[in-house]
mmCIF file of C-alpha atoms in Angstrom:
data_model
loop_
_atom_site.group_PDB
_atom_site.id
_atom_site.type_symbol
_atom_site.label_atom_id
_atom_site.label_comp_id
_atom_site.label_asym_id
_atom_site.label_seq_id
_atom_site.Cartn_x
_atom_site.Cartn_y
_atom_site.Cartn_z
ATOM 1 C CA MET T 2 153.987 126.443 110.297
ATOM 2 C CA LYS T 3 154.502 127.909 106.828
ATOM 3 C CA ARG T 4 155.871 125.713 104.073
ATOM 4 C CA SER T 5 158.774 128.154 103.574
ATOM 5 C CA ASP T 6 159.972 127.045 107.010
ATOM 6 C CA ILE T 7 160.366 123.384 106.007
ATOM 7 C CA LYS T 8 164.020 122.378 106.523
ATOM 8 C CA ARG T 9 164.209 118.691 105.549
ATOM 9 C CA ARG T 10 162.612 115.775 103.721
ATOM 10 C CA PRO T 11 160.894 113.408 104.397
ATOM 11 C CA LEU T 12 158.530 115.671 106.278
ATOM 12 C CA ALA T 13 158.593 115.301 110.050
ATOM 13 C CA ASP T 14 155.395 114.507 111.931
ATOM 14 C CA THR T 15 155.475 117.947 113.541
ATOM 15 C CA VAL T 16 155.552 119.508 110.070
ATOM 16 C CA LEU T 17 152.665 117.397 108.816
ATOM 17 C CA THR T 18 150.568 118.431 111.803
ATOM 18 C CA SER T 19 151.381 122.126 111.868
ATOM 19 C CA LEU T 20 151.684 122.943 108.149
ATOM 20 C CA GLU T 21 149.338 125.856 107.486
ATOM 21 C CA PRO T 22 147.002 126.102 104.492
ATOM 22 C CA GLU T 23 147.390 128.906 101.951
ATOM 23 C CA GLU T 24 144.994 130.798 99.728
ATOM 24 C CA LYS T 25 145.438 128.127 97.079
ATOM 25 C CA GLU T 26 145.959 124.375 97.390
ATOM 26 C CA PHE T 27 149.615 123.287 97.310
ATOM 27 C CA ARG T 28 151.718 120.114 97.392
ATOM 28 C CA GLU T 29 154.974 119.576 99.228
ATOM 29 C CA LEU T 30 157.397 116.845 98.219
ATOM 30 C CA ASP T 31 157.970 114.298 100.938
ATOM 31 C CA SER T 32 160.155 111.708 99.218
ATOM 32 C CA ASN T 33 160.616 109.942 95.865
ATOM 33 C CA GLY T 34 157.401 111.039 94.142
ATOM 34 C CA LEU T 35 155.316 111.139 97.342
ATOM 35 C CA TYR T 36 153.647 114.494 97.980
ATOM 36 C CA PHE T 37 151.750 115.981 100.898
ATOM 37 C CA ARG T 38 148.749 117.988 99.680
ATOM 38 C CA VAL T 39 147.216 120.824 101.708
ATOM 39 C CA LYS T 40 143.906 122.311 100.576
ATOM 40 C CA ALA T 41 142.833 125.891 101.115
ATOM 41 C CA ASN T 42 140.232 124.710 103.659
ATOM 42 C CA GLY T 43 142.924 122.943 105.685
ATOM 43 C CA GLY T 44 142.285 119.376 104.465
ATOM 44 C CA LYS T 45 145.442 117.294 104.143
ATOM 45 C CA SER T 46 146.177 114.119 102.173
ATOM 46 C CA TRP T 47 148.856 112.097 100.404
ATOM 47 C CA GLN T 48 149.409 111.733 96.646
ATOM 48 C CA LEU T 49 151.886 109.728 94.601
ATOM 49 C CA ARG T 50 153.265 111.139 91.358
ATOM 50 C CA TYR T 51 154.170 108.276 89.017
ATOM 51 C CA LYS T 52 154.786 107.561 85.349
ATOM 52 C CA LYS T 53 152.221 105.282 83.705
ATOM 53 C CA PRO T 54 153.383 102.367 81.509
ATOM 54 C CA GLY T 55 152.455 104.475 78.459
ATOM 55 C CA GLY T 56 154.821 107.271 79.498
ATOM 56 C CA ASN T 57 152.330 109.823 80.854
ATOM 57 C CA TRP T 58 152.480 111.157 84.393
ATOM 58 C CA ALA T 59 149.577 110.698 86.801
ATOM 59 C CA TRP T 60 148.534 111.343 90.389
ATOM 60 C CA LEU T 61 147.230 108.644 92.736
ATOM 61 C CA GLY T 62 145.661 109.417 96.119
ATOM 62 C CA LEU T 63 146.944 107.399 99.082
ATOM 63 C CA GLY T 64 144.543 108.637 101.771
ATOM 64 C CA GLY T 65 143.900 111.562 104.070
ATOM 65 C CA TYR T 66 146.030 112.793 106.937
ATOM 66 C CA PRO T 67 146.160 112.111 109.887
ATOM 67 C CA GLU T 68 144.328 108.830 109.163
ATOM 68 C CA VAL T 69 147.263 107.880 106.947
ATOM 69 C CA SER T 70 150.440 108.790 108.787
ATOM 70 C CA GLY T 71 153.725 109.695 107.120
ATOM 71 C CA THR T 72 155.171 106.254 107.828
ATOM 72 C CA LEU T 73 152.133 104.472 106.331
ATOM 73 C CA ALA T 74 152.052 106.767 103.274
ATOM 74 C CA ARG T 75 155.754 106.048 102.534
ATOM 75 C CA SER T 76 155.145 102.310 102.867
ATOM 76 C CA ARG T 77 152.195 102.456 100.474
ATOM 77 C CA ALA T 78 154.196 104.579 98.034
ATOM 78 C CA ALA T 79 157.033 102.027 98.043
ATOM 79 C CA ASP T 80 154.603 99.196 97.261
ATOM 80 C CA LEU T 81 153.032 101.182 94.427
ATOM 81 C CA ARG T 82 156.394 102.085 92.916
ATOM 82 C CA LYS T 83 157.148 98.358 92.765
ATOM 83 C CA THR T 84 153.797 97.823 91.051
ATOM 84 C CA VAL T 85 154.687 100.502 88.491
ATOM 85 C CA SER T 86 158.104 98.909 87.911
ATOM 86 C CA ASP T 87 156.284 95.671 87.065
ATOM 87 C CA GLY T 88 154.472 97.463 84.246
ATOM 88 C CA ILE T 89 151.134 97.801 86.065
ATOM 89 C CA ASP T 90 149.236 101.073 86.302
ATOM 90 C CA PRO T 91 148.075 101.268 89.953
ATOM 91 C CA LEU T 92 145.270 103.701 89.059
ATOM 92 C CA GLU T 93 143.841 101.300 86.486
ATOM 93 C CA GLN T 94 144.287 98.441 88.944
ATOM 94 C CA LYS T 95 142.353 100.428 91.566
ATOM 95 C CA ARG T 96 139.525 101.008 89.105
ATOM 96 C CA ALA T 97 139.505 97.345 88.124
ATOM 97 C CA ASP T 98 139.409 96.293 91.777
ATOM 98 C CA LYS T 99 136.472 98.637 92.406
ATOM 99 C CA ALA T 100 134.638 97.270 89.370
ATOM 100 C CA ALA T 101 135.280 93.719 90.595
ATOM 101 C CA ILE T 102 133.800 94.594 93.984
ATOM 102 C CA GLU T 103 130.700 96.074 92.332
ATOM 103 C CA THR T 104 130.369 92.987 90.147
ATOM 104 C CA SER T 105 130.744 90.715 93.146
ATOM 105 C CA LYS T 106 127.847 92.527 94.820
ATOM 106 C CA THR T 107 125.572 91.427 91.976
ATOM 107 C CA ARG T 108 126.698 87.846 92.514
ATOM 108 C CA THR T 109 125.745 87.575 96.155
ATOM 109 C CA PHE T 110 122.824 85.422 97.195
ATOM 110 C CA ARG T 111 121.001 88.541 98.418
ATOM 111 C CA ALA T 112 121.165 90.152 94.968
ATOM 112 C CA ALA T 113 120.048 86.932 93.313
ATOM 113 C CA ALA T 114 117.179 86.530 95.793
ATOM 114 C CA ASN T 115 115.969 90.095 95.250
ATOM 115 C CA GLY T 116 116.060 89.610 91.486
ATOM 116 C CA TRP T 117 114.120 86.359 91.794
ATOM 117 C CA LEU T 118 111.493 87.970 94.029
ATOM 118 C CA GLN T 119 111.103 90.914 91.636
ATOM 119 C CA ALA T 120 110.477 88.434 88.831
ATOM 120 C CA LYS T 121 107.717 86.909 90.973
ATOM 121 C CA VAL T 122 106.204 90.363 91.450
ATOM 122 C CA GLU T 123 106.238 91.006 87.703
ATOM 123 C CA LYS T 124 104.495 87.693 87.073
ATOM 124 C CA GLY T 125 101.644 88.898 89.281
ATOM 125 C CA LEU T 126 102.054 86.504 92.195
ATOM 126 C CA ALA T 127 99.397 87.012 94.878
ATOM 127 C CA ASP T 128 100.284 89.673 97.469
ATOM 128 C CA SER T 129 99.739 87.217 100.305
ATOM 129 C CA THR T 130 102.298 84.839 98.787
ATOM 130 C CA LEU T 131 104.779 87.628 98.096
ATOM 131 C CA ASN T 132 104.474 88.826 101.691
ATOM 132 C CA LYS T 133 105.073 85.302 102.964
ATOM 133 C CA ILE T 134 108.183 84.945 100.796
ATOM 134 C CA ARG T 135 109.499 88.331 101.935
ATOM 135 C CA THR T 136 108.912 87.401 105.579
ATOM 136 C CA TYR T 137 110.918 84.179 105.439
ATOM 137 C CA LEU T 138 113.616 85.660 103.229
ATOM 138 C CA ASP T 139 114.229 88.306 105.880
ATOM 139 C CA LYS T 140 113.728 86.003 108.858
ATOM 140 C CA ASP T 141 115.605 82.862 107.830
ATOM 141 C CA ILE T 142 117.152 82.729 104.373
ATOM 142 C CA LEU T 143 119.033 86.016 103.986
ATOM 143 C CA PRO T 144 120.566 86.032 107.497
ATOM 144 C CA ALA T 145 122.092 82.650 106.658
ATOM 145 C CA LEU T 146 123.071 83.112 103.000
ATOM 146 C CA GLY T 147 122.449 86.712 101.976
ATOM 147 C CA ASP T 148 125.936 88.235 102.013
ATOM 148 C CA LYS T 149 127.759 85.197 100.649
ATOM 149 C CA PRO T 150 128.862 85.075 97.000
ATOM 150 C CA LEU T 151 126.834 82.531 95.054
ATOM 151 C CA ASP T 152 129.975 80.605 94.113
ATOM 152 C CA GLU T 153 131.003 80.202 97.751
ATOM 153 C CA ILE T 154 127.750 78.830 99.196
ATOM 154 C CA THR T 155 128.082 75.137 99.975
ATOM 155 C CA ARG T 156 125.673 72.260 100.407
ATOM 156 C CA THR T 157 126.559 72.393 104.080
ATOM 157 C CA ASP T 158 125.386 76.014 104.253
ATOM 158 C CA CYS T 159 122.028 75.118 102.669
ATOM 159 C CA ALA T 160 121.617 72.021 104.822
ATOM 160 C CA ALA T 161 122.305 74.067 107.961
ATOM 161 C CA LEU T 162 119.632 76.588 106.932
ATOM 162 C CA GLN T 163 117.085 73.824 106.445
ATOM 163 C CA ALA T 164 118.016 72.159 109.734
ATOM 164 C CA SER T 165 117.714 75.443 111.665
ATOM 165 C CA ILE T 166 114.115 75.866 110.492
ATOM 166 C CA GLU T 167 113.238 72.240 111.175
ATOM 167 C CA ALA T 168 114.684 72.614 114.679
ATOM 168 C CA ARG T 169 111.754 74.830 115.628
ATOM 169 C CA ASP T 170 109.320 72.275 114.158
ATOM 170 C CA ALA T 171 108.454 74.583 111.248
ATOM 171 C CA HIS T 172 108.579 71.794 108.677
ATOM 172 C CA ASN T 173 106.155 73.478 106.305
ATOM 173 C CA VAL T 174 108.283 76.632 106.360
ATOM 174 C CA ALA T 175 111.424 74.535 105.824
ATOM 175 C CA GLU T 176 109.846 72.961 102.752
ATOM 176 C CA LYS T 177 108.873 76.343 101.293
ATOM 177 C CA CYS T 178 112.297 77.844 101.999
ATOM 178 C CA ARG T 179 113.979 74.806 100.433
ATOM 179 C CA THR T 180 111.916 75.316 97.280
ATOM 180 C CA TRP T 181 112.613 79.043 97.144
ATOM 181 C CA VAL T 182 116.375 78.669 97.660
ATOM 182 C CA ASN T 183 116.450 76.052 94.917
ATOM 183 C CA GLN T 184 114.572 78.385 92.572
ATOM 184 C CA ILE T 185 116.911 81.286 93.371
ATOM 185 C CA PHE T 186 119.958 79.221 92.465
ATOM 186 C CA GLY T 187 118.197 77.882 89.367
ATOM 187 C CA ARG T 188 117.484 81.407 88.114
ATOM 188 C CA ALA T 189 121.039 82.537 88.934
ATOM 189 C CA ILE T 190 122.441 79.644 86.910
ATOM 190 C CA GLY T 191 120.164 80.507 84.020
ATOM 191 C CA LEU T 192 121.409 84.112 84.099
ATOM 192 C CA GLY T 193 125.038 82.988 84.110
ATOM 193 C CA LEU T 194 125.716 84.370 87.587
ATOM 194 C CA THR T 195 127.015 81.033 88.894
ATOM 195 C CA GLU T 196 127.356 77.349 88.074
ATOM 196 C CA ASN T 197 126.954 76.448 91.732
ATOM 197 C CA ASP T 198 123.832 74.441 92.669
ATOM 198 C CA PRO T 199 124.150 73.579 96.379
ATOM 199 C CA ALA T 200 120.407 73.413 97.132
ATOM 200 C CA SER T 201 119.526 70.701 94.629
ATOM 201 C CA ARG T 202 119.322 67.725 97.021
ATOM 202 C CA LEU T 203 117.938 69.267 100.199
ATOM 203 C CA ARG T 204 114.735 67.277 99.974
ATOM 204 C CA ASP T 205 116.735 64.054 100.306
ATOM 205 C CA ILE T 206 117.994 65.076 103.755
ATOM 206 C CA ALA T 207 114.872 66.845 105.013
ATOM 207 C CA ALA T 208 113.622 65.696 108.410
ATOM 208 C CA PRO T 209 110.274 63.901 108.203
ATOM 209 C CA ALA T 210 107.434 66.252 109.048
ATOM 210 C CA PRO T 211 104.963 65.188 111.729
ATOM 211 C CA LYS T 212 101.531 64.195 110.567
ATOM 212 C CA THR T 213 99.467 67.198 109.623
ATOM 213 C CA LYS T 214 97.214 68.377 112.408
ATOM 214 C CA GLN T 215 93.915 69.961 111.574
ATOM 215 C CA HIS T 216 93.301 73.471 112.822
ATOM 216 C CA PRO T 217 91.337 73.378 116.086
ATOM 217 C CA HIS T 218 87.670 73.434 115.121
ATOM 218 C CA LEU T 219 84.242 72.627 116.542
ATOM 219 C CA LEU T 220 81.701 70.013 115.523
ATOM 220 C CA GLU T 221 77.954 70.504 115.609
ATOM 221 C CA PRO T 222 77.339 69.255 119.195
ATOM 222 C CA GLU T 223 79.748 71.940 120.450
ATOM 223 C CA LEU T 224 78.263 74.811 118.460
ATOM 224 C CA PRO T 225 75.229 75.827 120.600
ATOM 225 C CA ASP T 226 77.340 76.695 123.633
ATOM 226 C CA PHE T 227 79.998 78.347 121.478
ATOM 227 C CA ILE T 228 77.572 80.583 119.553
ATOM 228 C CA ARG T 229 75.890 81.638 122.797
ATOM 229 C CA ALA T 230 79.281 82.452 124.320
ATOM 230 C CA LEU T 231 80.416 84.408 121.266
ATOM 231 C CA LYS T 232 77.256 86.531 121.352
ATOM 232 C CA THR T 233 78.356 87.735 124.808
ATOM 233 C CA THR T 234 81.957 88.617 123.874
ATOM 234 C CA THR T 235 83.339 91.872 125.223
ATOM 235 C CA SER T 236 85.896 92.175 122.397
ATOM 236 C CA ARG T 237 85.922 95.464 120.514
ATOM 237 C CA LEU T 238 83.533 95.809 117.573
ATOM 238 C CA PRO T 239 86.120 95.360 114.761
ATOM 239 C CA ALA T 240 87.610 92.255 116.392
ATOM 240 C CA ARG T 241 84.303 90.536 117.069
ATOM 241 C CA THR T 242 82.966 91.427 113.611
ATOM 242 C CA ALA T 243 86.063 89.884 112.048
ATOM 243 C CA ALA T 244 85.483 86.720 114.069
ATOM 244 C CA TRP T 245 81.836 86.531 113.012
ATOM 245 C CA LEU T 246 82.738 87.181 109.365
ATOM 246 C CA CYS T 247 85.052 84.150 109.456
ATOM 247 C CA ILE T 248 82.126 82.091 110.714
ATOM 248 C CA TRP T 249 79.405 83.450 108.403
ATOM 249 C CA THR T 250 81.492 83.210 105.207
ATOM 250 C CA ALA T 251 83.947 80.353 105.994
ATOM 251 C CA SER T 252 86.707 82.632 104.699
ATOM 252 C CA ARG T 253 90.388 82.417 105.501
ATOM 253 C CA PRO T 254 91.322 84.708 108.415
ATOM 254 C CA GLY T 255 93.901 86.400 106.213
ATOM 255 C CA MET T 256 91.225 87.326 103.690
ATOM 256 C CA VAL T 257 89.034 88.682 106.458
ATOM 257 C CA ARG T 258 91.606 90.878 108.163
ATOM 258 C CA LEU T 259 92.767 92.296 104.797
ATOM 259 C CA ALA T 260 89.229 92.975 103.554
ATOM 260 C CA GLU T 261 88.657 96.461 102.126
ATOM 261 C CA TRP T 262 85.450 98.470 102.030
ATOM 262 C CA SER T 263 85.797 98.766 98.249
ATOM 263 C CA GLU T 264 85.302 94.979 98.072
ATOM 264 C CA ILE T 265 82.002 95.044 99.972
ATOM 265 C CA ASP T 266 78.699 95.628 98.180
ATOM 266 C CA LEU T 267 75.969 95.820 100.786
ATOM 267 C CA SER T 268 73.268 96.343 98.143
ATOM 268 C CA THR T 269 73.984 92.986 96.494
ATOM 269 C CA ALA T 270 75.151 91.315 99.719
ATOM 270 C CA THR T 271 78.484 90.258 98.194
ATOM 271 C CA TRP T 272 82.136 90.497 99.106
ATOM 272 C CA THR T 273 84.521 90.320 96.129
ATOM 273 C CA THR T 274 88.146 89.548 96.907
ATOM 274 C CA PRO T 275 90.406 90.388 93.927
ATOM 275 C CA ALA T 276 92.568 87.737 92.302
ATOM 276 C CA ALA T 277 95.778 89.347 93.605
ATOM 277 C CA LYS T 278 94.809 88.317 97.140
ATOM 278 C CA MET T 279 93.651 84.813 96.254
ATOM 279 C CA LYS T 280 95.629 81.579 96.156
ATOM 280 C CA MET T 281 93.595 80.380 93.163
ATOM 281 C CA ARG T 282 94.484 83.612 91.307
ATOM 282 C CA ARG T 283 90.964 84.609 90.332
ATOM 283 C CA ASN T 284 88.363 86.875 91.910
ATOM 284 C CA HIS T 285 86.361 85.250 94.667
ATOM 285 C CA VAL T 286 82.813 86.388 95.359
ATOM 286 C CA ALA T 287 81.393 85.474 98.761
ATOM 287 C CA PRO T 288 77.680 85.903 99.471
ATOM 288 C CA LEU T 289 76.916 87.717 102.708
ATOM 289 C CA PRO T 290 74.024 86.455 104.865
ATOM 290 C CA THR T 291 71.747 89.024 106.442
ATOM 291 C CA GLN T 292 73.523 88.626 109.772
ATOM 292 C CA ALA T 293 76.785 89.730 108.123
ATOM 293 C CA ILE T 294 75.110 92.652 106.354
ATOM 294 C CA ASP T 295 73.719 93.956 109.656
ATOM 295 C CA ALA T 296 77.103 93.598 111.357
ATOM 296 C CA LEU T 297 78.932 95.344 108.498
ATOM 297 C CA ARG T 298 76.508 98.264 108.523
ATOM 298 C CA GLU T 299 77.292 98.730 112.206
ATOM 299 C CA LEU T 300 81.019 98.363 111.560
ATOM 300 C CA TYR T 301 80.916 100.940 108.753
ATOM 301 C CA ARG T 302 79.922 103.613 111.239
ATOM 302 C CA VAL T 303 83.194 102.928 113.069
ATOM 303 C CA THR T 304 85.753 102.119 110.326
ATOM 304 C CA GLY T 305 83.997 103.289 107.161
ATOM 305 C CA ARG T 306 86.469 106.129 106.603
ATOM 306 C CA SER T 307 89.350 103.680 106.487
ATOM 307 C CA ARG T 308 90.425 101.671 103.474
ATOM 308 C CA TRP T 309 90.204 98.568 105.626
ATOM 309 C CA LEU T 310 87.251 96.975 107.387
ATOM 310 C CA PHE T 311 89.535 96.113 110.279
ATOM 311 C CA PRO T 312 92.271 98.790 110.501
ATOM 312 C CA GLY T 313 95.210 98.326 112.811
ATOM 313 C CA VAL T 314 97.272 100.870 114.706
ATOM 314 C CA GLY T 315 100.116 102.791 113.038
ATOM 315 C CA PRO T 316 101.760 102.507 109.579
ATOM 316 C CA LYS T 317 103.448 99.205 110.433
ATOM 317 C CA ASN T 318 100.104 97.586 111.245
ATOM 318 C CA PRO T 319 97.582 98.690 108.590
ATOM 319 C CA THR T 320 95.129 96.000 109.705
ATOM 320 C CA ILE T 321 94.421 93.908 112.774
ATOM 321 C CA SER T 322 96.950 91.167 113.474
ATOM 322 C CA GLU T 323 96.639 87.525 112.493
ATOM 323 C CA ASN T 324 96.015 86.613 116.117
ATOM 324 C CA THR T 325 93.167 89.056 116.791
ATOM 325 C CA ILE T 326 90.433 86.644 115.704
ATOM 326 C CA ASN T 327 91.928 83.830 117.763
ATOM 327 C CA LYS T 328 91.942 86.127 120.813
ATOM 328 C CA VAL T 329 88.209 86.718 120.394
ATOM 329 C CA PHE T 330 87.572 82.976 120.526
ATOM 330 C CA ALA T 331 89.991 82.541 123.419
ATOM 331 C CA GLY T 332 88.237 85.335 125.302
ATOM 332 C CA VAL T 333 84.957 83.396 125.395
ATOM 333 C CA GLY T 334 86.591 80.220 126.670
ATOM 334 C CA TYR T 335 87.644 78.488 123.443
ATOM 335 C CA LYS T 336 91.417 78.907 123.519
ATOM 336 C CA THR T 337 93.059 75.868 121.834
ATOM 337 C CA ARG T 338 89.568 74.627 120.875
ATOM 338 C CA LEU T 339 88.947 76.944 117.919
ATOM 339 C CA VAL T 340 91.064 79.229 115.738
ATOM 340 C CA GLY T 341 90.106 81.416 112.810
ATOM 341 C CA HIS T 342 91.078 78.881 110.179
ATOM 342 C CA GLY T 343 89.205 76.191 112.091
ATOM 343 C CA THR T 344 85.908 77.926 111.308
ATOM 344 C CA ARG T 345 86.379 76.687 107.727
ATOM 345 C CA HIS T 346 86.643 73.091 108.968
ATOM 346 C CA THR T 347 83.531 73.603 111.060
ATOM 347 C CA ALA T 348 81.523 75.021 108.158
ATOM 348 C CA SER T 349 82.705 72.386 105.692
ATOM 349 C CA THR T 350 81.882 69.538 108.076
ATOM 350 C CA LEU T 351 78.449 70.815 109.071
ATOM 351 C CA LEU T 352 77.407 71.651 105.504
ATOM 352 C CA ARG T 353 78.470 68.222 104.267
ATOM 353 C CA GLU T 354 76.647 66.531 107.123
ATOM 354 C CA HIS T 355 73.528 68.396 105.993
ATOM 355 C CA SER T 356 73.982 67.198 102.406
ATOM 356 C CA TRP T 357 74.813 70.478 100.725
ATOM 357 C CA PRO T 358 76.529 69.819 97.356
ATOM 358 C CA LYS T 359 80.272 69.373 97.543
ATOM 359 C CA ASP T 360 80.866 71.730 94.589
ATOM 360 C CA HIS T 361 78.997 74.533 96.343
ATOM 361 C CA ILE T 362 80.949 74.026 99.564
ATOM 362 C CA GLU T 363 84.318 73.898 97.789
ATOM 363 C CA ALA T 364 83.463 77.057 95.844
ATOM 364 C CA GLN T 365 82.577 78.828 99.085
ATOM 365 C CA LEU T 366 85.879 77.742 100.628
ATOM 366 C CA ALA T 367 87.708 79.059 97.512
ATOM 367 C CA HIS T 368 89.277 75.666 96.904
ATOM 368 C CA LYS T 369 90.569 74.935 93.425
ATOM 369 C CA GLU T 370 89.443 71.656 91.904
ATOM 370 C CA GLU T 371 92.168 69.159 91.086
ATOM 371 C CA GLY T 372 93.019 68.076 87.557
ATOM 372 C CA ILE T 373 91.322 69.181 84.378
ATOM 373 C CA SER T 374 88.156 70.241 86.188
ATOM 374 C CA GLY T 375 90.136 72.842 88.092
ATOM 375 C CA ILE T 376 91.150 74.416 84.784
ATOM 376 C CA TYR T 377 87.816 74.477 83.002
ATOM 377 C CA ASN T 378 85.216 74.674 85.769
ATOM 378 C CA LYS T 379 84.873 78.393 86.502
ATOM 379 C CA ALA T 380 81.354 78.127 87.933
ATOM 380 C CA GLN T 381 81.024 79.978 91.221
ATOM 381 C CA TYR T 382 77.475 78.839 92.098
ATOM 382 C CA LEU T 383 76.877 82.254 93.629
ATOM 383 C CA GLU T 384 73.087 82.014 93.866
ATOM 384 C CA GLN T 385 73.227 78.518 95.348
ATOM 385 C CA ARG T 386 75.954 79.533 97.797
ATOM 386 C CA ALA T 387 73.936 82.539 98.914
ATOM 387 C CA THR T 388 71.107 80.197 99.844
ATOM 388 C CA MET T 389 73.515 77.765 101.502
ATOM 389 C CA MET T 390 75.337 80.339 103.633
ATOM 390 C CA GLN T 391 72.102 82.047 104.710
ATOM 391 C CA TRP T 392 70.866 78.639 105.831
ATOM 392 C CA TYR T 393 74.165 78.121 107.663
ATOM 393 C CA ALA T 394 73.974 81.454 109.529
ATOM 394 C CA ASN T 395 70.313 80.819 110.429
ATOM 395 C CA TYR T 396 71.091 77.288 111.549
ATOM 396 C CA LEU T 397 73.841 78.506 113.885
ATOM 397 C CA ASP T 398 71.430 81.039 115.386
ATOM 398 C CA GLY T 399 68.852 78.300 115.748
ATOM 399 C CA LEU T 400 71.313 76.028 117.532
ATOM 400 C CA ALA T 401 72.152 78.807 119.971
ATOM 401 C CA SER T 402 68.525 79.720 120.682
ATOM 402 C CA GLY T 403 67.306 76.128 120.790
ATOM 403 C CA THR T 404 64.759 76.702 118.012
ATOM 404 C CA VAL T 405 66.305 73.894 115.938
ATOM 405 C CA LEU T 406 67.594 70.540 117.041
ATOM 406 C CA GLN T 407 71.059 69.365 116.151
ATOM 407 C CA GLY T 408 70.901 67.548 112.832
ATOM 408 C CA ASP T 409 67.557 69.199 111.993
ATOM 409 C CA PHE T 410 67.071 69.385 108.214
ATOM 410 C CA ALA T 411 63.826 71.324 108.350
ATOM 411 C CA LYS T 412 65.465 74.738 108.131
ATOM 412 C CA ARG T 413 67.161 73.881 104.851
ATOM 413 C CA ALA T 414 63.840 73.064 103.250
#
């Protein structure tokens, strides 16, 4: 239908549907300042012509057709004309509403949490800690609070989040999340984003955590059979080397699986983990016994072209999983009896029982000393630890082969 054929106003639905475009865009009056616009490409929409409070005329879009029908467009136009009669410019109001929405987005918990985490990144927090925070933000905290405005989050909301984590017996995670949520609100208050502080008393209602259980680990009488069993494992070379490296260096499984070839110096028999990966925030140098050197030389032939000692599969898994080492131990009959982190307990216990100095053991475990000593004592005892860990690796071999007796101190001498 051509617009010259229009007979009446307001425009009938049949007219709106069939009105043909022309070479140039045009508008047809529908009623009382409401126009129907038809573009050259056939697009159709509604516009209201109105006089602003200052006296100038302006156009305001009311939506496209057929999404906005004639009846709906006339209703919207009537409401806007009333707004204009009240001395309000609907275009300026629309812009203000849009700006308010954008502002509100910066005042959601999600925005505040992302800003807080970025501040942690800029302070140089260890990658392992940042990854842990990101994991529990995405898994627990943001699904519960993320899209809510900071001012609308209640103590009940925060308490429910804490209770949901405790319900799966993840009390350590609940404690960390409680601390992080509290810090996020604290930073938001400091930035003037809110005065709301609903996470300030969560500790007072936290469920009591069960007594801490040590990671499953082995004591010296159990080691001969275990070492013999591990020597027969059918696990793939990277997995079994990772398991042995946990044992020979008493390192955290996370450090092992994220180890990079650039950190390994086979000529000096050392493994240097950079501060960014360490809880104590300083480089950690671990001596490598000859058994580890031999195993790493063999591993290099398989994974040496990778950045990682123990590469995973695909971009989402750059390294082996956290459970790979535990599966190696489970595969030789030690499921529930030993896990990767438990090898640290085993090493610490055996070395202490054989009277190796506490400072050397703690340095090997990358533990930070408490109090003032932890600030000023930077000694790493590398030479002494090299001797200690070579003795440890030899002693384990001796236990397995029966060439030393349990509790034998002769090898140390």
